[in-house]
Structure formats: structure tokens, C-alpha cells
Amino acid sequence: MTSTGDSAAGRDQAADAHPPSSLRQLLAASVGNAAEWYDWYAYSFLAVYFADRVFPKGTDNSLVPLLSTFAVFAVGFFMRPIGGLLMGAVADRRGRRAALTATILLMGGGSLLVALTPTYASAGILAPIVLVVARLVQGLSVGGEFAASTTFLVESAGPGRRGLFSSFQYVSTTVGQLIASGVSALLAHQLTEDAMSDWGWRVPFLLGAVISLVGFWIRRGAHETRSAERLAADTRPGLFEALRRHPRESLLIAGITTGATIAYYTWTTYLPTYAIVNAGLDKGDALMAGTISLAFFALLQPLGGLLSDRIGRKPLLITFAFGFAVLAVPLLHLVSDSLWSLLLVQCAGMVLLTGYTSIAAAVNAEVFPARVRAAGIGFPYSLTVALFGGTAPYVGTWFKQAGHADWFPWYVALLCLVSLCVYVTLPETAHKPLDR
């Protein structure tokens, strides 16, 4: 009878003889991740078009439908911790690839449901209920996606390349967001305002369902990571093992993420709406500025990853957090009704933001041991994103409604200051071996 140790050794020898292609591993993670985030972000870009179709207007306030739509955006985020925990556990127990294929199917199904959401005029209260269910499914998917793809990417990296591989987490995220923004901007410029509100907003979500199927097919052909193959021979971890045995590391993930998530969702997702609501910028111009700045952002990510492999993670993290703590307020005050002002502010913020996004996967993966890495990252990361990232559009719009629009930039700066304090105390992990 062959022992478990002999089987594991055989797998290791086979993997050494036929190592998976780095390009293929990157493609499997990146294409699927782009499809996931395309579906997720299309909602934010198109909210201004379908808000008053799904939610009834308040008698005295035209911002009520938009507030309701962003509240549902936030509700989707609060499913992310559950997705991070459940799909992270799947990744730790069944393998990273199994979790990645499950998450992309969930996202495609949620996108299709958004596309088929009826209007309030035709279905009454059923319309917002369908939208909420769709966002809950997508939130479950996205929470699991980050946990699984983070571990998959970093564990697939060769020596001295974890930062570079890590950067593709946000390269693919940004590509998905860029496609969502580009499709939305194209439709906004080609269709009339009425056509966009009537049916045009549904087209990107239908496209997202198709893209998810393509991503699923590509991920099916990916190779499992060596770490996951070794773990398959061990006793499988319990659902809450990471939280129970590694409470300090869980809190560390939350501290690392707090400022980064508010800055990220403000600059990459909410800023076009912020410019529309607070500065009166044309909707089409806002989407166009967002699309151009996202392309610039995607190009920066590998440069940040490579730099971190040379000089370490801490210098980039500290530069990001200090920059936003000092500059978030003046940058957001520069937003006007000009496309160029929004583009300048977005690009400036994205240079700073790269200090975190390009290495987020590596920084998080280097905190936990391989046995509980996916679930250990997934739950605290997704919970923090839900609390501070998912609520960013709602908080910003609420400040505007309350007559305190100037408070939102200070809110962003304060949370970045909190993360700065965490970054200063972090140990440098760039040149240490990854626990496998």
C-alpha cells in the first residue's frame, strides 16, 4: 500500500518534472478575475441610469433612488466576508482551482439576474428584491474570489517574483473595471439618456454573464498550486481555524486594508459619481475620465510589483498611506465640472494607490501559513472592505444629502492615516521564503 508521504513525494516529483507554465497560471487567474470584477463594477458605473427605474423617488429629494442603489451596492459588500470565509475554506480544503471555478459561476449568475431585474413600475417591490438577491450572490462570489485568486497567484510565483505576480491581481481587476467603464461610456455616448435608462443599462450585465462563462472555461484548465497539493494530504482545516489560531494576523489584515479600501473604491469607483453629484460634471465625461485613468492605473501595477521585489513592501505601503493622508482633501477639492480636472485628480491618486494595490496579494499572503491562507485572508479582508470600501459611495452621497460634502475627503484621509500606523510597524517580508 502506498503511504500518504510517498504519494505527496510522487506529486512533488511530477510537478518538478512538468512545472506549470507561469504564463498559463497568470492567465487563469487574471482572465477569470477580470470577468469577476467586470460584473461587479458595472453596477457602480450604471447606477445613475437605473436607480430611479428600480427604486421609487422620494417626494422631496431626487437623490433617494441613487442612495437606495448605493445602499444595495453596500449590501453586496456585506456578503463578501461570508464568501471570503466559505470560498476561502473551499480553497484551503479542496484546492485553489476548485474555489476559483465556483466563484466565477456565481458571479455570472448574479450578473444575469441584474440584467433581468424588472422595473419598479412593472413589478413593484419585487424589483428591488431581485436586485438585492443578485448583489448578494455577487458579493458571495467576490469575497471568495479575492481569497482564492490571491493565494493562487502568490503561490504560483517563482523566487523573487511574488510582488510581480501579486500585481496581476489588480491588473486583471482593473482590466475588468476598465471594460465595464468602457462599455458603459460607449453606450452612454451612443444612446440617448432615455434609451440608457430604459434598456441600455442592461446590456453590460448580459455581456458579463457571457464573459464569466469564458473565464470558467479557462480556469478549468489551470494547474493546482504546489502548496494546495501538499495540503490535500494533510488534515483539512476547520472553518474558523484561521481566526481561532491566528487572531493577531487577522487583525493585521484588517489594519492593512482599512485605508486602502476606502482610497481604492473612492478613486476607482465612486469618483465619477462624486464629480456628477458634487461638481455637476456631465455623466458621459465622468465615465470617459474614469476609463482613461483606469487604463493608466493598470499599466502602473507591474512596475509597483517589480519595485517591491527589489526594495521591499513597506516603502510602497508607507508612501501610499502617507500620500493619501496628506493629499486626499486637496485632491478631492480640485474636482470641478471639467473632464480634465477629474482626469488629473484620478491619475494623481492612482499613482499613490499603486503603492498598495500592486503588492496587496503578496502582503496578505505573506501574513498567513499555507494551511489556512485563503480563509485567513478572505474573511478579515472582505469584512474590512465591506465596512469601509463598500460603503464609500453611500457615505459620500449621504454627506452630500446632509449638506456636508466637504466631510468625505477628511473621512478618506483619516482612514488612510490609520493604515499608515499599521504599515510602519509591519515586518518586511519581501525577501523571506513563503510558507508552503
Short mmCIF file of C-alpha atoms in Angstrom, two decimals:
data_model
loop_
_atom_site.label_atom_id
_atom_site.label_comp_id
_atom_site.label_asym_id
_atom_site.label_seq_id
_atom_site.Cartn_x
_atom_site.Cartn_y
_atom_site.Cartn_z
CA MET A 1 0.00 0.00 0.00
CA THR A 2 1.34 3.43 -0.92
CA SER A 3 1.68 5.81 2.02
CA THR A 4 0.42 9.38 2.04
CA GLY A 5 4.00 10.63 2.27
CA ASP A 6 5.01 8.56 -0.78
CA SER A 7 2.02 9.94 -2.72
CA ALA A 8 2.93 13.51 -1.82
CA ALA A 9 6.53 12.90 -2.82
CA GLY A 10 5.37 11.45 -6.13
CA ARG A 11 3.25 14.51 -6.82
CA ASP A 12 6.18 16.79 -5.99
CA GLN A 13 8.47 14.87 -8.36
CA ALA A 14 5.87 15.01 -11.12
CA ALA A 15 5.39 18.73 -10.60
CA ASP A 16 9.13 19.29 -10.71
CA ALA A 17 9.36 17.33 -13.96
CA HIS A 18 6.46 19.18 -15.55
CA PRO A 19 6.10 22.55 -13.80
CA PRO A 20 3.04 24.57 -14.80
CA SER A 21 3.64 27.46 -17.17
CA SER A 22 3.84 30.78 -15.32
CA LEU A 23 2.03 32.47 -18.19
CA ARG A 24 -0.76 29.91 -18.08
CA GLN A 25 -1.17 30.33 -14.32
CA LEU A 26 -1.30 34.11 -14.67
CA LEU A 27 -3.82 33.83 -17.49
CA ALA A 28 -6.09 31.50 -15.50
CA ALA A 29 -6.14 33.83 -12.50
CA SER A 30 -6.25 37.06 -14.47
CA VAL A 31 -8.91 36.31 -17.09
CA GLY A 32 -11.30 34.92 -14.52
CA ASN A 33 -10.58 37.76 -12.12
CA ALA A 34 -11.22 40.33 -14.85
CA ALA A 35 -14.57 38.69 -15.63
CA GLU A 36 -15.49 38.70 -11.93
CA TRP A 37 -14.72 42.37 -11.47
CA TYR A 38 -16.27 43.46 -14.74
CA ASP A 39 -19.59 42.13 -13.45
CA TRP A 40 -19.10 43.69 -10.02
CA TYR A 41 -18.15 47.19 -11.21
CA ALA A 42 -20.67 47.51 -13.99
CA TYR A 43 -23.25 48.04 -11.26
CA SER A 44 -21.48 51.12 -9.87
CA PHE A 45 -20.90 52.73 -13.27
CA LEU A 46 -24.51 52.27 -14.36
CA ALA A 47 -26.25 53.08 -11.08
CA VAL A 48 -27.06 56.64 -12.17
CA TYR A 49 -29.06 55.23 -15.12
CA PHE A 50 -31.21 52.55 -13.48
CA ALA A 51 -31.60 53.96 -9.95
CA ASP A 52 -34.99 55.58 -10.50
CA ARG A 53 -36.21 52.61 -12.57
CA VAL A 54 -35.77 50.13 -9.73
CA PHE A 55 -36.42 52.40 -6.73
CA PRO A 56 -39.23 54.96 -6.35
CA LYS A 57 -38.30 58.64 -5.94
CA GLY A 58 -38.78 60.43 -2.64
CA THR A 59 -41.33 63.22 -2.70
CA ASP A 60 -38.79 65.97 -1.98
CA ASN A 61 -35.38 64.53 -2.78
CA SER A 62 -34.13 63.34 -6.18
CA LEU A 63 -31.12 61.63 -4.53
CA VAL A 64 -33.32 58.96 -2.88
CA PRO A 65 -33.10 56.40 -5.77
CA LEU A 66 -29.34 56.87 -6.05
CA LEU A 67 -28.92 56.49 -2.29
CA SER A 68 -31.02 53.30 -2.40
CA THR A 69 -28.97 51.90 -5.28
CA PHE A 70 -25.69 52.55 -3.46
CA ALA A 71 -27.19 51.02 -0.32
CA VAL A 72 -27.71 47.81 -2.32
CA PHE A 73 -24.10 48.18 -3.54
CA ALA A 74 -23.07 48.18 0.13
CA VAL A 75 -25.34 45.19 0.91
CA GLY A 76 -23.46 43.18 -1.70
CA PHE A 77 -20.24 44.01 0.11
CA PHE A 78 -21.58 42.59 3.35
CA MET A 79 -21.87 39.17 1.72
CA ARG A 80 -18.17 39.34 0.92
CA PRO A 81 -16.95 38.24 4.39
CA ILE A 82 -19.18 35.17 4.15
CA GLY A 83 -17.85 34.49 0.65
CA GLY A 84 -14.29 35.02 1.85
CA LEU A 85 -14.79 32.56 4.69
CA LEU A 86 -16.70 29.89 2.74
CA MET A 87 -14.79 30.05 -0.55
CA GLY A 88 -11.52 30.50 1.35
CA ALA A 89 -12.28 27.28 3.21
CA VAL A 90 -13.01 25.58 -0.11
CA ALA A 91 -9.64 26.79 -1.41
CA ASP A 92 -7.83 25.51 1.69
CA ARG A 93 -9.67 22.17 1.73
CA ARG A 94 -10.35 21.36 -1.92
CA GLY A 95 -7.74 23.43 -3.71
CA ARG A 96 -7.41 26.95 -5.11
CA ARG A 97 -8.69 25.95 -8.57
CA ALA A 98 -11.95 24.47 -7.20
CA ALA A 99 -12.72 27.74 -5.42
CA LEU A 100 -11.86 29.84 -8.47
CA THR A 101 -14.23 27.92 -10.75
CA ALA A 102 -17.06 28.15 -8.19
CA THR A 103 -16.73 31.91 -7.69
CA ILE A 104 -16.87 32.78 -11.37
CA LEU A 105 -20.05 30.76 -11.91
CA LEU A 106 -21.69 32.59 -9.01
CA MET A 107 -20.69 35.95 -10.45
CA GLY A 108 -22.05 35.14 -13.90
CA GLY A 109 -25.37 34.06 -12.41
CA GLY A 110 -25.62 37.26 -10.37
CA SER A 111 -24.87 39.39 -13.42
CA LEU A 112 -27.59 37.69 -15.43
CA LEU A 113 -30.06 38.31 -12.61
CA VAL A 114 -29.21 42.04 -12.54
CA ALA A 115 -29.80 42.22 -16.30
CA LEU A 116 -33.24 40.67 -15.86
CA THR A 117 -34.28 42.84 -12.89
CA PRO A 118 -37.77 44.28 -13.55
CA THR A 119 -38.60 47.95 -13.07
CA TYR A 120 -40.46 49.24 -10.03
CA ALA A 121 -43.25 50.44 -12.31
CA SER A 122 -43.84 46.91 -13.67
CA ALA A 123 -43.17 44.74 -10.61
CA GLY A 124 -43.36 47.00 -7.57
CA ILE A 125 -41.40 45.85 -4.53
CA LEU A 126 -40.23 42.73 -6.39
CA ALA A 127 -37.82 44.90 -8.44
CA PRO A 128 -35.54 45.97 -5.57
CA ILE A 129 -35.82 42.47 -4.04
CA VAL A 130 -34.46 40.86 -7.25
CA LEU A 131 -31.64 43.43 -7.35
CA VAL A 132 -30.72 42.75 -3.72
CA VAL A 133 -30.63 38.97 -4.31
CA ALA A 134 -28.40 39.44 -7.36
CA ARG A 135 -25.98 41.61 -5.40
CA LEU A 136 -25.90 39.12 -2.53
CA VAL A 137 -24.87 36.35 -4.95
CA GLN A 138 -22.22 38.59 -6.50
CA GLY A 139 -20.97 39.62 -3.06
CA LEU A 140 -20.54 35.98 -2.08
CA SER A 141 -18.58 35.42 -5.28
CA VAL A 142 -16.29 38.44 -4.98
CA GLY A 143 -15.45 37.68 -1.34
CA GLY A 144 -14.30 34.23 -2.33
CA GLU A 145 -12.55 35.46 -5.47
CA PHE A 146 -10.04 37.64 -3.66
CA ALA A 147 -9.15 34.91 -1.18
CA ALA A 148 -8.70 32.21 -3.82
CA SER A 149 -7.00 34.27 -6.53
CA THR A 150 -4.62 35.93 -4.06
CA THR A 151 -3.32 32.61 -2.81
CA PHE A 152 -3.27 31.12 -6.30
CA LEU A 153 -1.22 33.98 -7.77
CA VAL A 154 1.34 34.27 -4.98
CA GLU A 155 1.82 30.52 -4.62
CA SER A 156 2.35 30.25 -8.39
CA ALA A 157 5.18 32.80 -8.33
CA GLY A 158 8.83 31.85 -8.63
CA PRO A 159 11.57 33.05 -6.25
CA GLY A 160 11.85 36.83 -6.11
CA ARG A 161 8.70 37.31 -8.20
CA ARG A 162 5.89 37.36 -5.64
CA GLY A 163 5.49 41.12 -5.97
CA LEU A 164 5.29 40.93 -9.77
CA PHE A 165 2.75 38.09 -9.71
CA SER A 166 0.85 39.91 -6.99
CA SER A 167 0.45 42.96 -9.23
CA PHE A 168 -1.67 40.96 -11.67
CA GLN A 169 -4.40 40.78 -9.04
CA TYR A 170 -5.14 44.45 -9.69
CA VAL A 171 -4.07 44.40 -13.33
CA SER A 172 -6.89 41.95 -14.01
CA THR A 173 -9.24 43.69 -11.58
CA THR A 174 -8.60 46.97 -13.36
CA VAL A 175 -8.97 45.42 -16.80
CA GLY A 176 -12.38 44.11 -15.75
CA GLN A 177 -13.29 47.51 -14.35
CA LEU A 178 -11.89 49.18 -17.47
CA ILE A 179 -14.03 47.05 -19.76
CA ALA A 180 -17.08 47.80 -17.59
CA SER A 181 -16.32 51.51 -17.66
CA GLY A 182 -15.54 51.48 -21.38
CA VAL A 183 -18.71 49.59 -22.31
CA SER A 184 -20.74 51.93 -20.09
CA ALA A 185 -19.10 55.04 -21.58
CA LEU A 186 -19.61 53.78 -25.14
CA LEU A 187 -23.28 53.11 -24.53
CA ALA A 188 -23.70 56.49 -22.80
CA HIS A 189 -22.26 58.30 -25.82
CA GLN A 190 -24.11 56.24 -28.44
CA LEU A 191 -27.55 56.09 -26.82
CA THR A 192 -29.86 58.83 -25.64
CA GLU A 193 -30.40 59.38 -21.92
CA ASP A 194 -33.86 57.82 -22.17
CA ALA A 195 -32.59 54.76 -24.04
CA MET A 196 -29.85 54.21 -21.44
CA SER A 197 -32.39 54.41 -18.63
CA ASP A 198 -34.93 52.22 -20.43
CA TRP A 199 -32.81 49.31 -21.64
CA GLY A 200 -29.21 50.29 -22.38
CA TRP A 201 -28.01 49.69 -18.81
CA ARG A 202 -28.99 46.01 -19.09
CA VAL A 203 -26.60 45.25 -21.98
CA PRO A 204 -23.33 45.27 -19.95
CA PHE A 205 -24.77 42.82 -17.43
CA LEU A 206 -25.81 40.38 -20.17
CA LEU A 207 -22.31 40.66 -21.62
CA GLY A 208 -20.87 39.99 -18.17
CA ALA A 209 -22.71 36.68 -17.90
CA VAL A 210 -21.15 35.57 -21.20
CA ILE A 211 -17.65 36.69 -20.15
CA SER A 212 -17.98 34.70 -16.92
CA LEU A 213 -18.55 31.51 -18.91
CA VAL A 214 -15.35 32.16 -20.88
CA GLY A 215 -13.44 32.70 -17.63
CA PHE A 216 -14.84 29.46 -16.22
CA TRP A 217 -13.61 27.52 -19.23
CA ILE A 218 -10.09 28.96 -18.92
CA ARG A 219 -9.88 28.28 -15.19
CA ARG A 220 -10.88 24.67 -15.67
CA GLY A 221 -7.54 24.14 -17.44
CA ALA A 222 -5.35 25.73 -14.75
CA HIS A 223 -2.85 23.72 -12.66
CA GLU A 224 -3.27 23.47 -8.91
CA THR A 225 -0.52 25.17 -6.88
CA ARG A 226 2.13 23.10 -5.13
CA SER A 227 1.01 24.41 -1.73
CA ALA A 228 -2.56 23.24 -2.27
CA GLU A 229 -1.40 19.83 -3.49
CA ARG A 230 0.66 19.33 -0.33
CA LEU A 231 -2.21 20.47 1.88
CA ALA A 232 -4.53 17.93 0.26
CA ALA A 233 -2.58 15.18 2.03
CA ASP A 234 -2.98 16.84 5.46
CA THR A 235 -5.92 17.02 7.83
CA ARG A 236 -8.23 19.67 6.42
CA PRO A 237 -8.51 22.88 8.46
CA GLY A 238 -11.72 23.81 10.27
CA LEU A 239 -13.88 26.65 9.01
CA PHE A 240 -12.77 29.08 11.75
CA GLU A 241 -9.26 27.72 12.31
CA ALA A 242 -7.56 30.81 10.92
CA LEU A 243 -9.48 33.15 13.22
CA ARG A 244 -9.06 30.89 16.23
CA ARG A 245 -5.34 30.19 15.87
CA HIS A 246 -4.21 33.42 14.20
CA PRO A 247 -6.19 36.31 15.73
CA ARG A 248 -3.26 38.75 15.51
CA GLU A 249 -2.76 38.04 11.81
CA SER A 250 -6.49 38.52 11.20
CA LEU A 251 -6.41 41.95 12.86
CA LEU A 252 -3.30 42.78 10.86
CA ILE A 253 -5.13 42.08 7.58
CA ALA A 254 -7.91 44.43 8.70
CA GLY A 255 -5.43 47.20 9.53
CA ILE A 256 -3.58 46.78 6.25
CA THR A 257 -6.86 47.03 4.33
CA THR A 258 -8.76 49.85 6.09
CA GLY A 259 -7.24 52.91 4.42
CA ALA A 260 -6.51 51.10 1.19
CA THR A 261 -10.09 50.04 0.54
CA ILE A 262 -11.63 53.49 1.10
CA ALA A 263 -8.99 55.08 -1.15
CA TYR A 264 -9.40 52.39 -3.80
CA TYR A 265 -13.19 52.50 -4.05
CA THR A 266 -13.26 56.27 -3.87
CA TRP A 267 -10.73 56.74 -6.68
CA THR A 268 -11.63 53.87 -8.99
CA THR A 269 -15.39 53.54 -8.47
CA TYR A 270 -17.09 56.46 -6.76
CA LEU A 271 -15.13 59.43 -8.10
CA PRO A 272 -17.09 59.78 -11.39
CA THR A 273 -20.36 59.82 -9.42
CA TYR A 274 -18.79 62.21 -6.90
CA ALA A 275 -17.96 64.59 -9.77
CA ILE A 276 -21.51 64.30 -11.18
CA VAL A 277 -23.25 64.88 -7.85
CA ASN A 278 -20.92 67.48 -6.30
CA ALA A 279 -19.47 69.34 -9.29
CA GLY A 280 -22.15 68.94 -11.96
CA LEU A 281 -19.89 67.12 -14.40
CA ASP A 282 -21.58 65.58 -17.45
CA LYS A 283 -22.26 61.85 -16.95
CA GLY A 284 -20.59 60.84 -20.21
CA ASP A 285 -17.49 62.94 -19.46
CA ALA A 286 -17.26 61.43 -15.96
CA LEU A 287 -17.32 57.89 -17.36
CA MET A 288 -14.75 58.81 -20.01
CA ALA A 289 -12.33 60.27 -17.45
CA GLY A 290 -12.76 57.15 -15.34
CA THR A 291 -11.98 54.90 -18.30
CA ILE A 292 -8.77 56.73 -19.26
CA SER A 293 -7.48 56.84 -15.68
CA LEU A 294 -8.16 53.13 -15.20
CA ALA A 295 -6.03 52.29 -18.26
CA PHE A 296 -3.21 54.35 -16.75
CA PHE A 297 -3.69 52.57 -13.41
CA ALA A 298 -3.43 49.09 -14.97
CA LEU A 299 -0.10 49.96 -16.60
CA LEU A 300 1.36 51.03 -13.25
CA GLN A 301 0.71 47.76 -11.40
CA PRO A 302 3.57 45.53 -12.70
CA LEU A 303 6.01 48.40 -12.14
CA GLY A 304 4.97 48.59 -8.50
CA GLY A 305 5.20 44.82 -8.11
CA LEU A 306 8.70 44.67 -9.60
CA LEU A 307 9.84 47.57 -7.43
CA SER A 308 8.61 45.83 -4.28
CA ASP A 309 10.59 42.69 -5.17
CA ARG A 310 13.69 44.89 -5.17
CA ILE A 311 13.22 47.33 -2.29
CA GLY A 312 10.53 45.61 -0.19
CA ARG A 313 6.84 46.05 0.52
CA LYS A 314 6.98 48.63 3.35
CA PRO A 315 8.32 51.62 1.38
CA LEU A 316 5.47 51.35 -1.12
CA LEU A 317 2.80 50.88 1.55
CA ILE A 318 4.03 53.85 3.58
CA THR A 319 4.21 56.09 0.50
CA PHE A 320 0.63 55.19 -0.41
CA ALA A 321 -0.86 55.81 3.03
CA PHE A 322 1.09 58.97 3.81
CA GLY A 323 0.29 60.39 0.38
CA PHE A 324 -3.45 59.92 0.80
CA ALA A 325 -3.47 61.12 4.40
CA VAL A 326 -1.94 64.41 3.24
CA LEU A 327 -3.40 64.82 -0.26
CA ALA A 328 -6.90 63.28 -0.22
CA VAL A 329 -8.57 66.53 0.87
CA PRO A 330 -6.84 68.91 -1.57
CA LEU A 331 -7.18 66.45 -4.46
CA LEU A 332 -10.93 65.96 -3.99
CA HIS A 333 -11.41 69.72 -3.67
CA LEU A 334 -9.84 70.10 -7.12
CA VAL A 335 -12.70 68.15 -8.79
CA SER A 336 -14.78 70.53 -10.91
CA ASP A 337 -17.23 70.31 -13.83
CA SER A 338 -14.30 69.82 -16.22
CA LEU A 339 -13.35 66.39 -17.59
CA TRP A 340 -9.68 67.36 -17.30
CA SER A 341 -9.89 68.21 -13.60
CA LEU A 342 -11.39 64.81 -12.83
CA LEU A 343 -8.82 63.04 -15.00
CA LEU A 344 -5.94 64.84 -13.26
CA VAL A 345 -7.26 64.05 -9.80
CA GLN A 346 -7.89 60.39 -10.63
CA CYS A 347 -4.47 59.83 -12.19
CA ALA A 348 -2.65 61.54 -9.31
CA GLY A 349 -4.49 59.39 -6.79
CA MET A 350 -3.83 56.23 -8.76
CA VAL A 351 -0.07 56.78 -8.71
CA LEU A 352 -0.25 56.81 -4.90
CA LEU A 353 -2.74 53.95 -4.81
CA THR A 354 -0.34 51.69 -6.73
CA GLY A 355 1.83 51.57 -3.62
CA TYR A 356 -0.82 49.32 -2.11
CA THR A 357 -2.66 47.65 -4.99
CA SER A 358 0.42 46.36 -6.81
CA ILE A 359 1.50 44.31 -3.78
CA ALA A 360 -1.75 43.68 -1.88
CA ALA A 361 -1.89 39.98 -2.77
CA ALA A 362 1.72 39.38 -1.71
CA VAL A 363 1.41 41.36 1.52
CA ASN A 364 -1.73 39.47 2.54
CA ALA A 365 -0.43 36.03 1.51
CA GLU A 366 2.82 36.56 3.41
CA VAL A 367 0.90 37.04 6.67
CA PHE A 368 -0.67 33.55 6.93
CA PRO A 369 0.73 29.99 6.71
CA ALA A 370 -0.34 27.94 3.69
CA ARG A 371 -2.71 25.69 5.66
CA VAL A 372 -5.22 28.49 6.32
CA ARG A 373 -4.01 31.13 3.88
CA ALA A 374 -7.12 31.54 1.72
CA ALA A 375 -9.68 31.57 4.54
CA GLY A 376 -7.31 33.55 6.75
CA ILE A 377 -7.09 36.31 4.16
CA GLY A 378 -10.65 36.08 2.89
CA PHE A 379 -12.70 36.80 5.99
CA PRO A 380 -10.90 39.78 7.63
CA TYR A 381 -10.09 41.35 4.27
CA SER A 382 -13.66 41.11 2.98
CA LEU A 383 -15.15 42.29 6.27
CA THR A 384 -12.95 45.37 6.25
CA VAL A 385 -13.76 46.09 2.60
CA ALA A 386 -17.47 45.75 3.40
CA LEU A 387 -17.23 48.20 6.31
CA PHE A 388 -15.15 50.88 4.61
CA GLY A 389 -14.94 50.21 0.85
CA GLY A 390 -18.45 49.07 0.05
CA THR A 391 -19.98 51.94 2.00
CA ALA A 392 -17.82 54.64 0.34
CA PRO A 393 -20.37 55.60 -2.39
CA TYR A 394 -23.21 55.61 0.14
CA VAL A 395 -21.27 57.64 2.73
CA GLY A 396 -20.16 60.17 0.11
CA THR A 397 -23.70 60.59 -1.23
CA TRP A 398 -25.11 60.79 2.31
CA PHE A 399 -22.66 63.57 3.22
CA LYS A 400 -23.87 65.45 0.14
CA GLN A 401 -27.52 64.98 1.06
CA ALA A 402 -26.82 66.13 4.64
CA GLY A 403 -25.15 69.30 3.34
CA HIS A 404 -21.62 68.28 4.41
CA ALA A 405 -19.99 67.18 1.13
CA ASP A 406 -16.63 68.55 2.38
CA TRP A 407 -16.52 65.95 5.16
CA PHE A 408 -16.00 62.98 2.83
CA PRO A 409 -12.38 63.84 1.83
CA TRP A 410 -11.45 64.10 5.52
CA TYR A 411 -13.03 60.70 6.12
CA VAL A 412 -10.80 59.19 3.43
CA ALA A 413 -7.68 60.88 4.84
CA LEU A 414 -8.40 59.69 8.39
CA LEU A 415 -8.74 56.03 7.42
CA CYS A 416 -5.50 56.19 5.42
CA LEU A 417 -3.78 57.59 8.50
CA VAL A 418 -4.99 54.55 10.48
CA SER A 419 -3.40 52.18 7.94
CA LEU A 420 -0.20 54.25 7.89
CA CYS A 421 0.27 53.46 11.58
CA VAL A 422 -0.06 49.74 10.77
CA TYR A 423 2.36 49.86 7.84
CA VAL A 424 5.08 51.48 9.92
CA THR A 425 5.01 48.53 12.36
CA LEU A 426 4.88 45.75 9.74
CA PRO A 427 7.87 43.41 9.39
CA GLU A 428 9.42 43.33 5.92
CA THR A 429 8.54 40.03 4.20
CA ALA A 430 9.55 40.59 0.57
CA HIS A 431 12.77 38.62 0.74
CA LYS A 432 11.64 35.88 3.13
CA PRO A 433 10.55 32.47 1.81
CA LEU A 434 6.80 31.92 1.56
CA ASP A 435 5.41 29.24 3.87
CA ARG A 436 4.29 26.42 1.61
#
